[in-house]
C-alpha cells in the first residue's frame, strides 16, 4: 500500500490538491505522518480537500490508526489516515416540494 507521506514542512494546500486529485481519479488515499507537526499539516490538508471536493458532490472522512515503522534503523510510531469517499446526493427541500405541487406534511 502506498502512502502520501506528510511532514511538518508539507504545504497543506499542496497535500489537499493531491488528495482531491486522487479522489477524483478513484485512487485510494492513505497518508502517513510522524510527529505532531506532520499530523497537524495532514489534518489541515484534509479540511482543505473537503472544501475542494464538496462543491463537486463528493465528501471525505478519515480513520486514523497507529503504526510502528522503521526509519533509518530507528523504530518510530506513525499515524496513518485512511481517507473514505462519500458521494453526496442532492436533497429536496420543502420549497422544492411545493414548487412541484407536492404536499409537505
PDB file of N, CA and C in Angstrom:
ATOM      1  N   UNK A   1       0.848  -1.174   0.000  1.00  0.00           N
ATOM      2  CA  UNK A   1       0.000   0.000   0.000  1.00  0.00           C
ATOM      3  C   UNK A   1       0.895   1.238   0.000  1.00  0.00           C
ATOM      4  N   UNK A   2       0.615   2.172  -0.884  1.00  0.00           N
ATOM      5  CA  UNK A   2       1.378   3.414  -0.960  1.00  0.00           C
ATOM      6  C   UNK A   2       0.742   4.467  -0.065  1.00  0.00           C
ATOM      7  N   UNK A   3       1.581   5.339   0.479  1.00  0.00           N
ATOM      8  CA  UNK A   3       1.109   6.392   1.365  1.00  0.00           C
ATOM      9  C   UNK A   3       1.575   7.744   0.855  1.00  0.00           C
ATOM     10  N   UNK A   4       0.719   8.748   1.040  1.00  0.00           N
ATOM     11  CA  UNK A   4       1.175  10.123   0.914  1.00  0.00           C
ATOM     12  C   UNK A   4       1.915  10.397   2.212  1.00  0.00           C
ATOM     13  N   UNK A   5       3.177  10.703   2.135  1.00  0.00           N
ATOM     14  CA  UNK A   5       3.955  10.955   3.342  1.00  0.00           C
ATOM     15  C   UNK A   5       3.943  12.454   3.610  1.00  0.00           C
ATOM     16  N   UNK A   6       3.382  12.820   4.759  1.00  0.00           N
ATOM     17  CA  UNK A   6       3.215  14.217   5.123  1.00  0.00           C
ATOM     18  C   UNK A   6       4.205  14.546   6.235  1.00  0.00           C
ATOM     19  N   UNK A   7       4.937  15.640   6.072  1.00  0.00           N
ATOM     20  CA  UNK A   7       5.872  16.085   7.105  1.00  0.00           C
ATOM     21  C   UNK A   7       5.386  17.406   7.690  1.00  0.00           C
ATOM     22  N   UNK A   8       6.073  17.860   8.730  1.00  0.00           N
ATOM     23  CA  UNK A   8       5.700  19.139   9.345  1.00  0.00           C
ATOM     24  C   UNK A   8       5.967  20.302   8.398  1.00  0.00           C
ATOM     25  N   UNK A   9       6.784  20.078   7.363  1.00  0.00           N
ATOM     26  CA  UNK A   9       7.088  21.128   6.394  1.00  0.00           C
ATOM     27  C   UNK A   9       6.200  21.056   5.142  1.00  0.00           C
ATOM     28  N   UNK A  10       5.320  20.057   5.071  1.00  0.00           N
ATOM     29  CA  UNK A  10       4.432  19.918   3.918  1.00  0.00           C
ATOM     30  C   UNK A  10       3.447  21.080   3.863  1.00  0.00           C
ATOM     31  N   UNK A  11       3.172  21.534   2.646  1.00  0.00           N
ATOM     32  CA  UNK A  11       2.168  22.581   2.453  1.00  0.00           C
ATOM     33  C   UNK A  11       0.781  21.936   2.490  1.00  0.00           C
ATOM     34  N   UNK A  12      -0.089  22.347   3.427  1.00  0.00           N
ATOM     35  CA  UNK A  12      -1.423  21.753   3.483  1.00  0.00           C
ATOM     36  C   UNK A  12      -2.200  21.897   2.172  1.00  0.00           C
ATOM     37  N   UNK A  13      -2.050  23.036   1.488  1.00  0.00           N
ATOM     38  CA  UNK A  13      -2.762  23.238   0.223  1.00  0.00           C
ATOM     39  C   UNK A  13      -2.268  22.261  -0.846  1.00  0.00           C
ATOM     40  N   UNK A  14      -0.965  22.007  -0.877  1.00  0.00           N
ATOM     41  CA  UNK A  14      -0.421  21.058  -1.857  1.00  0.00           C
ATOM     42  C   UNK A  14      -0.877  19.632  -1.564  1.00  0.00           C
ATOM     43  N   UNK A  15      -0.857  19.256  -0.286  1.00  0.00           N
ATOM     44  CA  UNK A  15      -1.330  17.921   0.093  1.00  0.00           C
ATOM     45  C   UNK A  15      -2.820  17.801  -0.212  1.00  0.00           C
ATOM     46  N   UNK A  16      -3.575  18.864   0.056  1.00  0.00           N
ATOM     47  CA  UNK A  16      -5.018  18.852  -0.234  1.00  0.00           C
ATOM     48  C   UNK A  16      -5.270  18.656  -1.724  1.00  0.00           C
ATOM     49  N   UNK A  17      -4.481  19.315  -2.560  1.00  0.00           N
ATOM     50  CA  UNK A  17      -4.615  19.136  -4.005  1.00  0.00           C
ATOM     51  C   UNK A  17      -4.337  17.713  -4.422  1.00  0.00           C
ATOM     52  N   UNK A  18      -3.324  17.097  -3.803  1.00  0.00           N
ATOM     53  CA  UNK A  18      -3.014  15.697  -4.101  1.00  0.00           C
ATOM     54  C   UNK A  18      -4.159  14.789  -3.671  1.00  0.00           C
ATOM     55  N   UNK A  19      -4.716  15.039  -2.487  1.00  0.00           N
ATOM     56  CA  UNK A  19      -5.841  14.240  -2.001  1.00  0.00           C
ATOM     57  C   UNK A  19      -7.026  14.362  -2.957  1.00  0.00           C
ATOM     58  N   UNK A  20      -7.395  15.593  -3.298  1.00  0.00           N
ATOM     59  CA  UNK A  20      -8.546  15.824  -4.181  1.00  0.00           C
ATOM     60  C   UNK A  20      -8.321  15.173  -5.539  1.00  0.00           C
ATOM     61  N   UNK A  21      -7.112  15.298  -6.083  1.00  0.00           N
ATOM     62  CA  UNK A  21      -6.820  14.676  -7.378  1.00  0.00           C
ATOM     63  C   UNK A  21      -6.937  13.177  -7.337  1.00  0.00           C
ATOM     64  N   UNK A  22      -6.426  12.559  -6.273  1.00  0.00           N
ATOM     65  CA  UNK A  22      -6.510  11.103  -6.140  1.00  0.00           C
ATOM     66  C   UNK A  22      -7.961  10.655  -5.992  1.00  0.00           C
ATOM     67  N   UNK A  23      -8.740  11.405  -5.196  1.00  0.00           N
ATOM     68  CA  UNK A  23     -10.156  11.061  -5.014  1.00  0.00           C
ATOM     69  C   UNK A  23     -10.884  11.140  -6.351  1.00  0.00           C
ATOM     70  N   UNK A  24     -10.653  12.222  -7.102  1.00  0.00           N
ATOM     71  CA  UNK A  24     -11.326  12.386  -8.402  1.00  0.00           C
ATOM     72  C   UNK A  24     -10.927  11.296  -9.380  1.00  0.00           C
ATOM     73  N   UNK A  25      -9.674  10.799  -9.272  1.00  0.00           N
ATOM     74  CA  UNK A  25      -9.191   9.728 -10.153  1.00  0.00           C
ATOM     75  C   UNK A  25      -9.577   8.339  -9.667  1.00  0.00           C
ATOM     76  N   UNK A  26     -10.223   8.256  -8.500  1.00  0.00           N
ATOM     77  CA  UNK A  26     -10.639   6.967  -7.968  1.00  0.00           C
ATOM     78  C   UNK A  26      -9.504   6.171  -7.339  1.00  0.00           C
ATOM     79  N   UNK A  27      -8.425   6.849  -6.977  1.00  0.00           N
ATOM     80  CA  UNK A  27      -7.264   6.194  -6.365  1.00  0.00           C
ATOM     81  C   UNK A  27      -7.415   6.219  -4.845  1.00  0.00           C
ATOM     82  N   UNK A  28      -7.221   5.085  -4.160  1.00  0.00           N
ATOM     83  CA  UNK A  28      -7.322   5.087  -2.691  1.00  0.00           C
ATOM     84  C   UNK A  28      -6.302   6.050  -2.083  1.00  0.00           C
ATOM     85  N   UNK A  29      -6.718   6.781  -1.052  1.00  0.00           N
ATOM     86  CA  UNK A  29      -5.848   7.760  -0.405  1.00  0.00           C
ATOM     87  C   UNK A  29      -5.528   7.290   1.008  1.00  0.00           C
ATOM     88  N   UNK A  30      -4.232   7.166   1.289  1.00  0.00           N
ATOM     89  CA  UNK A  30      -3.738   6.843   2.619  1.00  0.00           C
ATOM     90  C   UNK A  30      -2.565   7.764   2.899  1.00  0.00           C
ATOM     91  N   UNK A  31      -2.554   8.356   4.081  1.00  0.00           N
ATOM     92  CA  UNK A  31      -1.470   9.265   4.448  1.00  0.00           C
ATOM     93  C   UNK A  31      -0.722   8.708   5.645  1.00  0.00           C
ATOM     94  N   UNK A  32       0.562   9.039   5.718  1.00  0.00           N
ATOM     95  CA  UNK A  32       1.388   8.620   6.849  1.00  0.00           C
ATOM     96  C   UNK A  32       2.124   9.832   7.396  1.00  0.00           C
ATOM     97  N   UNK A  33       2.102   9.983   8.726  1.00  0.00           N
ATOM     98  CA  UNK A  33       2.725  11.130   9.396  1.00  0.00           C
ATOM     99  C   UNK A  33       3.522  10.638  10.593  1.00  0.00           C
ATOM    100  N   UNK A  34       4.666  11.274  10.833  1.00  0.00           N
ATOM    101  CA  UNK A  34       5.448  11.008  12.034  1.00  0.00           C
ATOM    102  C   UNK A  34       5.663  12.350  12.733  1.00  0.00           C
ATOM    103  N   UNK A  35       5.136  12.473  13.923  1.00  0.00           N
ATOM    104  CA  UNK A  35       5.286  13.694  14.702  1.00  0.00           C
ATOM    105  C   UNK A  35       4.042  14.557  14.683  1.00  0.00           C
ATOM    106  N   UNK A  36       3.936  15.369  15.723  1.00  0.00           N
ATOM    107  CA  UNK A  36       2.751  16.213  15.894  1.00  0.00           C
ATOM    108  C   UNK A  36       2.612  17.236  14.776  1.00  0.00           C
ATOM    109  N   UNK A  37       3.721  17.824  14.345  1.00  0.00           N
ATOM    110  CA  UNK A  37       3.659  18.823  13.273  1.00  0.00           C
ATOM    111  C   UNK A  37       3.156  18.224  11.975  1.00  0.00           C
ATOM    112  N   UNK A  38       3.564  17.005  11.682  1.00  0.00           N
ATOM    113  CA  UNK A  38       3.124  16.333  10.455  1.00  0.00           C
ATOM    114  C   UNK A  38       1.632  16.002  10.528  1.00  0.00           C
ATOM    115  N   UNK A  39       1.179  15.551  11.697  1.00  0.00           N
ATOM    116  CA  UNK A  39      -0.242  15.247  11.870  1.00  0.00           C
ATOM    117  C   UNK A  39      -1.063  16.525  11.704  1.00  0.00           C
ATOM    118  N   UNK A  40      -0.572  17.626  12.247  1.00  0.00           N
ATOM    119  CA  UNK A  40      -1.260  18.910  12.115  1.00  0.00           C
ATOM    120  C   UNK A  40      -1.419  19.293  10.639  1.00  0.00           C
ATOM    121  N   UNK A  41      -0.350  19.180   9.864  1.00  0.00           N
ATOM    122  CA  UNK A  41      -0.411  19.528   8.445  1.00  0.00           C
ATOM    123  C   UNK A  41      -1.379  18.598   7.703  1.00  0.00           C
ATOM    124  N   UNK A  42      -1.398  17.323   8.052  1.00  0.00           N
ATOM    125  CA  UNK A  42      -2.286  16.364   7.395  1.00  0.00           C
ATOM    126  C   UNK A  42      -3.754  16.681   7.674  1.00  0.00           C
ATOM    127  N   UNK A  43      -4.055  17.023   8.915  1.00  0.00           N
ATOM    128  CA  UNK A  43      -5.447  17.339   9.272  1.00  0.00           C
ATOM    129  C   UNK A  43      -5.896  18.621   8.560  1.00  0.00           C
ATOM    130  N   UNK A  44      -5.013  19.619   8.489  1.00  0.00           N
ATOM    131  CA  UNK A  44      -5.357  20.837   7.752  1.00  0.00           C
ATOM    132  C   UNK A  44      -5.592  20.512   6.275  1.00  0.00           C
ATOM    133  N   UNK A  45      -4.760  19.640   5.711  1.00  0.00           N
ATOM    134  CA  UNK A  45      -4.920  19.254   4.306  1.00  0.00           C
ATOM    135  C   UNK A  45      -6.256  18.551   4.076  1.00  0.00           C
ATOM    136  N   UNK A  46      -6.666  17.711   4.998  1.00  0.00           N
ATOM    137  CA  UNK A  46      -7.961  17.033   4.861  1.00  0.00           C
ATOM    138  C   UNK A  46      -9.109  18.050   4.868  1.00  0.00           C
ATOM    139  N   UNK A  47      -9.029  19.040   5.737  1.00  0.00           N
ATOM    140  CA  UNK A  47     -10.078  20.067   5.793  1.00  0.00           C
ATOM    141  C   UNK A  47     -10.122  20.878   4.498  1.00  0.00           C
ATOM    142  N   UNK A  48      -8.960  21.226   3.975  1.00  0.00           N
ATOM    143  CA  UNK A  48      -8.903  21.977   2.718  1.00  0.00           C
ATOM    144  C   UNK A  48      -9.426  21.127   1.567  1.00  0.00           C
ATOM    145  N   UNK A  49      -9.050  19.849   1.528  1.00  0.00           N
ATOM    146  CA  UNK A  49      -9.508  18.949   0.460  1.00  0.00           C
ATOM    147  C   UNK A  49     -11.027  18.817   0.480  1.00  0.00           C
ATOM    148  N   UNK A  50     -11.626  18.766   1.672  1.00  0.00           N
ATOM    149  CA  UNK A  50     -13.092  18.720   1.755  1.00  0.00           C
ATOM    150  C   UNK A  50     -13.696  19.942   1.085  1.00  0.00           C
ATOM    151  N   UNK A  51     -13.084  21.102   1.314  1.00  0.00           N
ATOM    152  CA  UNK A  51     -13.560  22.331   0.684  1.00  0.00           C
ATOM    153  C   UNK A  51     -13.468  22.283  -0.832  1.00  0.00           C
ATOM    154  N   UNK A  52     -12.439  21.614  -1.359  1.00  0.00           N
ATOM    155  CA  UNK A  52     -12.309  21.444  -2.812  1.00  0.00           C
ATOM    156  C   UNK A  52     -13.369  20.484  -3.356  1.00  0.00           C
ATOM    157  N   UNK A  53     -13.656  19.409  -2.592  1.00  0.00           N
ATOM    158  CA  UNK A  53     -14.469  18.306  -3.121  1.00  0.00           C
ATOM    159  C   UNK A  53     -15.980  18.474  -2.925  1.00  0.00           C
ATOM    160  N   UNK A  54     -16.407  19.065  -1.832  1.00  0.00           N
ATOM    161  CA  UNK A  54     -17.844  19.148  -1.541  1.00  0.00           C
ATOM    162  C   UNK A  54     -18.631  19.822  -2.664  1.00  0.00           C
ATOM    163  N   UNK A  55     -18.144  20.935  -3.259  1.00  0.00           N
ATOM    164  CA  UNK A  55     -18.910  21.535  -4.362  1.00  0.00           C
ATOM    165  C   UNK A  55     -19.057  20.620  -5.581  1.00  0.00           C
ATOM    166  N   UNK A  56     -18.232  19.571  -5.662  1.00  0.00           N
ATOM    167  CA  UNK A  56     -18.320  18.628  -6.788  1.00  0.00           C
ATOM    168  C   UNK A  56     -19.216  17.438  -6.456  1.00  0.00           C
ATOM    169  N   UNK A  57     -19.829  17.448  -5.260  1.00  0.00           N
ATOM    170  CA  UNK A  57     -20.726  16.359  -4.877  1.00  0.00           C
ATOM    171  C   UNK A  57     -20.027  15.197  -4.200  1.00  0.00           C
ATOM    172  N   UNK A  58     -18.824  15.440  -3.700  1.00  0.00           N
ATOM    173  CA  UNK A  58     -18.055  14.393  -3.029  1.00  0.00           C
ATOM    174  C   UNK A  58     -17.621  14.911  -1.665  1.00  0.00           C
ATOM    175  N   UNK A  59     -17.735  14.064  -0.643  1.00  0.00           N
ATOM    176  CA  UNK A  59     -17.228  14.401   0.682  1.00  0.00           C
ATOM    177  C   UNK A  59     -16.219  13.329   1.079  1.00  0.00           C
ATOM    178  N   UNK A  60     -15.355  13.647   2.029  1.00  0.00           N
ATOM    179  CA  UNK A  60     -14.398  12.670   2.525  1.00  0.00           C
ATOM    180  C   UNK A  60     -14.417  12.663   4.044  1.00  0.00           C
ATOM    181  N   UNK A  61     -14.006  11.544   4.603  1.00  0.00           N
ATOM    182  CA  UNK A  61     -13.776  11.418   6.037  1.00  0.00           C
ATOM    183  C   UNK A  61     -12.521  10.572   6.193  1.00  0.00           C
ATOM    184  N   UNK A  62     -12.037  10.449   7.422  1.00  0.00           N
ATOM    185  CA  UNK A  62     -10.819   9.669   7.597  1.00  0.00           C
ATOM    186  C   UNK A  62     -10.876   8.853   8.874  1.00  0.00           C
ATOM    187  N   UNK A  63     -10.025   7.824   8.908  1.00  0.00           N
ATOM    188  CA  UNK A  63      -9.874   6.985  10.088  1.00  0.00           C
ATOM    189  C   UNK A  63      -8.383   6.914  10.416  1.00  0.00           C
ATOM    190  N   UNK A  64      -7.972   7.442  11.576  1.00  0.00           N
ATOM    191  CA  UNK A  64      -6.564   7.380  11.948  1.00  0.00           C
ATOM    192  C   UNK A  64      -6.224   6.067  12.652  1.00  0.00           C
ATOM    193  N   UNK A  65      -5.014   5.590  12.423  1.00  0.00           N
ATOM    194  CA  UNK A  65      -4.502   4.404  13.120  1.00  0.00           C
ATOM    195  C   UNK A  65      -3.029   4.637  13.454  1.00  0.00           C
ATOM    196  N   UNK A  66      -2.542   3.935  14.470  1.00  0.00           N
ATOM    197  CA  UNK A  66      -1.119   3.955  14.796  1.00  0.00           C
ATOM    198  C   UNK A  66      -0.426   2.832  14.047  1.00  0.00           C
ATOM    199  N   UNK A  67       0.833   3.056  13.696  1.00  0.00           N
ATOM    200  CA  UNK A  67       1.617   2.036  13.016  1.00  0.00           C
ATOM    201  C   UNK A  67       3.075   2.170  13.441  1.00  0.00           C
ATOM    202  N   UNK A  68       3.693   1.059  13.805  1.00  0.00           N
ATOM    203  CA  UNK A  68       5.119   1.065  14.126  1.00  0.00           C
ATOM    204  C   UNK A  68       5.890   0.917  12.832  1.00  0.00           C
ATOM    205  N   UNK A  69       6.794   1.862  12.575  1.00  0.00           N
ATOM    206  CA  UNK A  69       7.569   1.842  11.334  1.00  0.00           C
ATOM    207  C   UNK A  69       9.052   1.948  11.659  1.00  0.00           C
ATOM    208  N   UNK A  70       9.876   1.676  10.659  1.00  0.00           N
ATOM    209  CA  UNK A  70      11.324   1.750  10.795  1.00  0.00           C
ATOM    210  C   UNK A  70      11.842   2.854   9.885  1.00  0.00           C
ATOM    211  N   UNK A  71      12.526   3.847  10.457  1.00  0.00           N
ATOM    212  CA  UNK A  71      13.119   4.927   9.672  1.00  0.00           C
ATOM    213  C   UNK A  71      14.614   4.925   9.975  1.00  0.00           C
ATOM    214  N   UNK A  72      15.402   4.591   8.962  1.00  0.00           N
ATOM    215  CA  UNK A  72      16.870   4.554   9.097  1.00  0.00           C
ATOM    216  C   UNK A  72      17.301   3.715  10.288  1.00  0.00           C
ATOM    217  N   UNK A  73      16.677   2.552  10.449  1.00  0.00           N
ATOM    218  CA  UNK A  73      17.034   1.640  11.531  1.00  0.00           C
ATOM    219  C   UNK A  73      16.469   2.005  12.884  1.00  0.00           C
ATOM    220  N   UNK A  74      15.678   3.060  12.949  1.00  0.00           N
ATOM    221  CA  UNK A  74      15.090   3.506  14.210  1.00  0.00           C
ATOM    222  C   UNK A  74      13.592   3.243  14.205  1.00  0.00           C
ATOM    223  N   UNK A  75      13.097   2.663  15.288  1.00  0.00           N
ATOM    224  CA  UNK A  75      11.661   2.406  15.417  1.00  0.00           C
ATOM    225  C   UNK A  75      10.947   3.701  15.760  1.00  0.00           C
ATOM    226  N   UNK A  76       9.892   3.989  15.000  1.00  0.00           N
ATOM    227  CA  UNK A  76       9.085   5.182  15.232  1.00  0.00           C
ATOM    228  C   UNK A  76       7.616   4.787  15.182  1.00  0.00           C
ATOM    229  N   UNK A  77       6.775   5.599  15.783  1.00  0.00           N
ATOM    230  CA  UNK A  77       5.328   5.397  15.694  1.00  0.00           C
ATOM    231  C   UNK A  77       4.774   6.435  14.731  1.00  0.00           C
ATOM    232  N   UNK A  78       4.089   5.957  13.715  1.00  0.00           N
ATOM    233  CA  UNK A  78       3.457   6.841  12.733  1.00  0.00           C
ATOM    234  C   UNK A  78       1.958   6.838  12.969  1.00  0.00           C
ATOM    235  N   UNK A  79       1.318   7.901  12.528  1.00  0.00           N
ATOM    236  CA  UNK A  79      -0.144   7.917  12.467  1.00  0.00           C
ATOM    237  C   UNK A  79      -0.496   7.872  10.994  1.00  0.00           C
ATOM    238  N   UNK A  80      -1.351   6.939  10.652  1.00  0.00           N
ATOM    239  CA  UNK A  80      -1.812   6.780   9.276  1.00  0.00           C
ATOM    240  C   UNK A  80      -3.282   7.167   9.204  1.00  0.00           C
ATOM    241  N   UNK A  81      -3.633   7.847   8.122  1.00  0.00           N
ATOM    242  CA  UNK A  81      -5.019   8.244   7.882  1.00  0.00           C
ATOM    243  C   UNK A  81      -5.517   7.539   6.631  1.00  0.00           C
ATOM    244  N   UNK A  82      -6.557   6.727   6.775  1.00  0.00           N
ATOM    245  CA  UNK A  82      -7.249   6.157   5.621  1.00  0.00           C
ATOM    246  C   UNK A  82      -8.378   7.126   5.282  1.00  0.00           C
ATOM    247  N   UNK A  83      -8.454   7.532   4.019  1.00  0.00           N
ATOM    248  CA  UNK A  83      -9.452   8.508   3.588  1.00  0.00           C
ATOM    249  C   UNK A  83     -10.597   7.782   2.893  1.00  0.00           C
ATOM    250  N   UNK A  84     -11.806   8.048   3.340  1.00  0.00           N
ATOM    251  CA  UNK A  84     -13.003   7.419   2.786  1.00  0.00           C
ATOM    252  C   UNK A  84     -13.796   8.439   1.976  1.00  0.00           C
ATOM    253  N   UNK A  85     -14.317   7.993   0.842  1.00  0.00           N
ATOM    254  CA  UNK A  85     -15.035   8.865  -0.087  1.00  0.00           C
ATOM    255  C   UNK A  85     -16.531   8.627   0.049  1.00  0.00           C
ATOM    256  N   UNK A  86     -17.283   9.718   0.088  1.00  0.00           N
ATOM    257  CA  UNK A  86     -18.747   9.656   0.193  1.00  0.00           C
ATOM    258  C   UNK A  86     -19.342  10.493  -0.935  1.00  0.00           C
ATOM    259  N   UNK A  87     -20.146   9.872  -1.770  1.00  0.00           N
ATOM    260  CA  UNK A  87     -20.836  10.608  -2.843  1.00  0.00           C
ATOM    261  C   UNK A  87     -22.058  11.275  -2.235  1.00  0.00           C
ATOM    262  N   UNK A  88     -22.196  12.556  -2.479  1.00  0.00           N
ATOM    263  CA  UNK A  88     -23.336  13.301  -1.937  1.00  0.00           C
ATOM    264  C   UNK A  88     -24.485  13.270  -2.929  1.00  0.00           C
ATOM    265  N   UNK A  89     -25.697  13.087  -2.410  1.00  0.00           N
ATOM    266  CA  UNK A  89     -26.882  13.116  -3.262  1.00  0.00           C
ATOM    267  C   UNK A  89     -27.677  14.364  -2.917  1.00  0.00           C
ATOM    268  N   UNK A  90     -28.184  15.046  -3.919  1.00  0.00           N
ATOM    269  CA  UNK A  90     -28.963  16.258  -3.640  1.00  0.00           C
ATOM    270  C   UNK A  90     -30.212  15.925  -2.826  1.00  0.00           C
ATOM    271  N   UNK A  91     -30.493  16.746  -1.828  1.00  0.00           N
ATOM    272  CA  UNK A  91     -31.682  16.582  -1.000  1.00  0.00           C
ATOM    273  C   UNK A  91     -32.731  17.577  -1.464  1.00  0.00           C
ATOM    274  N   UNK A  92     -33.973  17.130  -1.607  1.00  0.00           N
ATOM    275  CA  UNK A  92     -35.020  18.080  -1.962  1.00  0.00           C
ATOM    276  C   UNK A  92     -35.441  18.821  -0.698  1.00  0.00           C
ATOM    277  N   UNK A  93     -35.713  20.100  -0.850  1.00  0.00           N
ATOM    278  CA  UNK A  93     -36.156  20.907   0.283  1.00  0.00           C
ATOM    279  C   UNK A  93     -37.670  21.025   0.236  1.00  0.00           C
ATOM    280  N   UNK A  94     -38.247  21.532   1.295  1.00  0.00           N
ATOM    281  CA  UNK A  94     -39.698  21.696   1.302  1.00  0.00           C
ATOM    282  C   UNK A  94     -40.121  22.705   0.230  1.00  0.00           C
ATOM    283  N   UNK A  95     -39.266  23.694  -0.068  1.00  0.00           N
ATOM    284  CA  UNK A  95     -39.586  24.668  -1.135  1.00  0.00           C
ATOM    285  C   UNK A  95     -39.637  23.952  -2.499  1.00  0.00           C
ATOM    286  N   UNK A  96     -38.709  23.001  -2.725  1.00  0.00           N
ATOM    287  CA  UNK A  96     -38.731  22.217  -3.961  1.00  0.00           C
ATOM    288  C   UNK A  96     -40.022  21.420  -4.064  1.00  0.00           C
ATOM    289  N   UNK A  97     -40.434  20.835  -2.956  1.00  0.00           N
ATOM    290  CA  UNK A  97     -41.647  20.024  -2.956  1.00  0.00           C
ATOM    291  C   UNK A  97     -42.869  20.878  -3.275  1.00  0.00           C
ATOM    292  N   UNK A  98     -42.912  22.107  -2.755  1.00  0.00           N
ATOM    293  CA  UNK A  98     -44.032  22.988  -3.007  1.00  0.00           C
ATOM    294  C   UNK A  98     -44.051  23.442  -4.466  1.00  0.00           C
ATOM    295  N   UNK A  99     -42.867  23.669  -5.042  1.00  0.00           N
ATOM    296  CA  UNK A  99     -42.775  24.055  -6.446  1.00  0.00           C
ATOM    297  C   UNK A  99     -43.306  22.947  -7.359  1.00  0.00           C
ATOM    298  N   UNK A 100     -43.161  21.707  -6.905  1.00  0.00           N
ATOM    299  CA  UNK A 100     -43.599  20.564  -7.706  1.00  0.00           C
ATOM    300  C   UNK A 100     -45.055  20.198  -7.449  1.00  0.00           C
ATOM    301  N   UNK A 101     -45.713  20.942  -6.603  1.00  0.00           N
ATOM    302  CA  UNK A 101     -47.110  20.661  -6.309  1.00  0.00           C
ATOM    303  C   UNK A 101     -47.294  19.558  -5.286  1.00  0.00           C
ATOM    304  N   UNK A 102     -46.234  19.119  -4.647  1.00  0.00           N
ATOM    305  CA  UNK A 102     -46.320  18.048  -3.661  1.00  0.00           C
ATOM    306  C   UNK A 102     -46.809  18.610  -2.340  1.00  0.00           C
ATOM    307  N   UNK A 103     -47.433  17.749  -1.567  1.00  0.00           N
ATOM    308  CA  UNK A 103     -47.882  18.140  -0.237  1.00  0.00           C
ATOM    309  C   UNK A 103     -46.791  17.787   0.748  1.00  0.00           C
ATOM    310  N   UNK A 104     -46.445  18.757   1.600  1.00  0.00           N
ATOM    311  CA  UNK A 104     -45.429  18.543   2.633  1.00  0.00           C
ATOM    312  C   UNK A 104     -46.136  18.452   3.963  1.00  0.00           C
ATOM    313  N   UNK A 105     -45.899  17.352   4.656  1.00  0.00           N
ATOM    314  CA  UNK A 105     -46.567  17.153   5.953  1.00  0.00           C
ATOM    315  C   UNK A 105     -45.832  17.817   7.070  1.00  0.00           C
TER     316      UNK A 105
END
